[in-house]
mmCIF file of C-alpha atoms in Angstrom:
data_model
loop_
_atom_site.group_PDB
_atom_site.id
_atom_site.type_symbol
_atom_site.label_atom_id
_atom_site.label_comp_id
_atom_site.label_asym_id
_atom_site.label_seq_id
_atom_site.Cartn_x
_atom_site.Cartn_y
_atom_site.Cartn_z
ATOM 1 C CA MET O 1 0.000 0.000 0.000
ATOM 2 C CA LYS O 2 1.490 3.311 -1.090
ATOM 3 C CA PHE O 3 0.645 6.614 0.549
ATOM 4 C CA ASP O 4 0.890 9.940 -1.175
ATOM 5 C CA LYS O 5 3.425 12.472 0.085
ATOM 6 C CA PHE O 6 0.877 14.531 2.020
ATOM 7 C CA THR O 7 -0.409 11.525 3.974
ATOM 8 C CA GLN O 8 3.131 10.377 4.727
ATOM 9 C CA ASP O 9 4.068 13.810 6.074
ATOM 10 C CA LEU O 10 0.893 13.911 8.132
ATOM 11 C CA PHE O 11 1.624 10.549 9.737
ATOM 12 C CA ALA O 12 5.280 11.444 10.273
ATOM 13 C CA ALA O 13 4.299 14.635 12.107
ATOM 14 C CA LYS O 14 1.709 12.774 14.162
ATOM 15 C CA PHE O 15 4.141 10.053 15.212
ATOM 16 C CA GLU O 16 6.864 12.577 15.950
ATOM 17 C CA ARG O 17 4.495 14.437 18.279
ATOM 18 C CA MET O 18 3.459 11.185 19.965
ATOM 19 C CA ARG O 19 7.093 10.223 20.410
ATOM 20 C CA ALA O 20 7.949 13.625 21.889
ATOM 21 C CA ASN O 21 4.992 13.414 24.295
ATOM 22 C CA LEU O 22 6.013 9.925 25.337
ATOM 23 C CA ALA O 23 9.588 11.054 25.989
ATOM 24 C CA ALA O 24 8.343 14.003 28.065
ATOM 25 C CA ASN O 25 6.016 11.732 30.049
ATOM 26 C CA LEU O 26 8.839 9.289 30.737
ATOM 27 C CA ARG O 27 11.135 12.075 31.915
ATOM 28 C CA CYS O 28 8.397 13.389 34.207
ATOM 29 C CA LEU O 29 7.733 9.888 35.534
ATOM 30 C CA ALA O 30 11.423 9.298 36.208
ATOM 31 C CA LYS O 31 11.682 12.635 38.019
ATOM 32 C CA ASN O 32 8.638 11.844 40.182
ATOM 33 C CA LEU O 33 9.984 8.385 40.943
ATOM 34 C CA ALA O 34 13.374 9.766 41.972
ATOM 35 C CA GLN O 35 11.669 12.383 44.137
ATOM 36 C CA SER O 36 9.446 9.845 45.889
ATOM 37 C CA CYS O 37 12.451 7.591 46.492
ATOM 38 C CA ALA O 38 14.351 10.537 47.989
ATOM 39 C CA ASP O 39 11.351 11.414 50.166
ATOM 40 C CA ARG O 40 11.070 7.846 51.346
ATOM 41 C CA ARG O 41 14.775 7.738 52.232
ATOM 42 C CA GLN O 42 14.420 10.962 54.224
ATOM 43 C CA ASN O 43 11.387 9.561 56.050
ATOM 44 C CA GLN O 44 13.258 6.366 56.893
ATOM 45 C CA ALA O 45 16.235 8.376 58.107
ATOM 46 C CA GLY O 46 13.941 10.536 60.237
ATOM 47 C CA LYS O 47 12.296 7.515 61.865
ATOM 48 C CA THR O 48 15.476 5.779 62.973
ATOM 49 C CA PRO O 49 16.621 7.088 66.368
#
């Protein structure tokens, strides 16, 4: 199945946007995970006498 140039460009732009959103979401997730791990470590440290 062969797409015309316009359709190809449209799909390329769409996938590029999806990929960029996914990358941003992953970065945000990683940051949140690191933060919650740091918080948990601080809480543990605070609990131990």
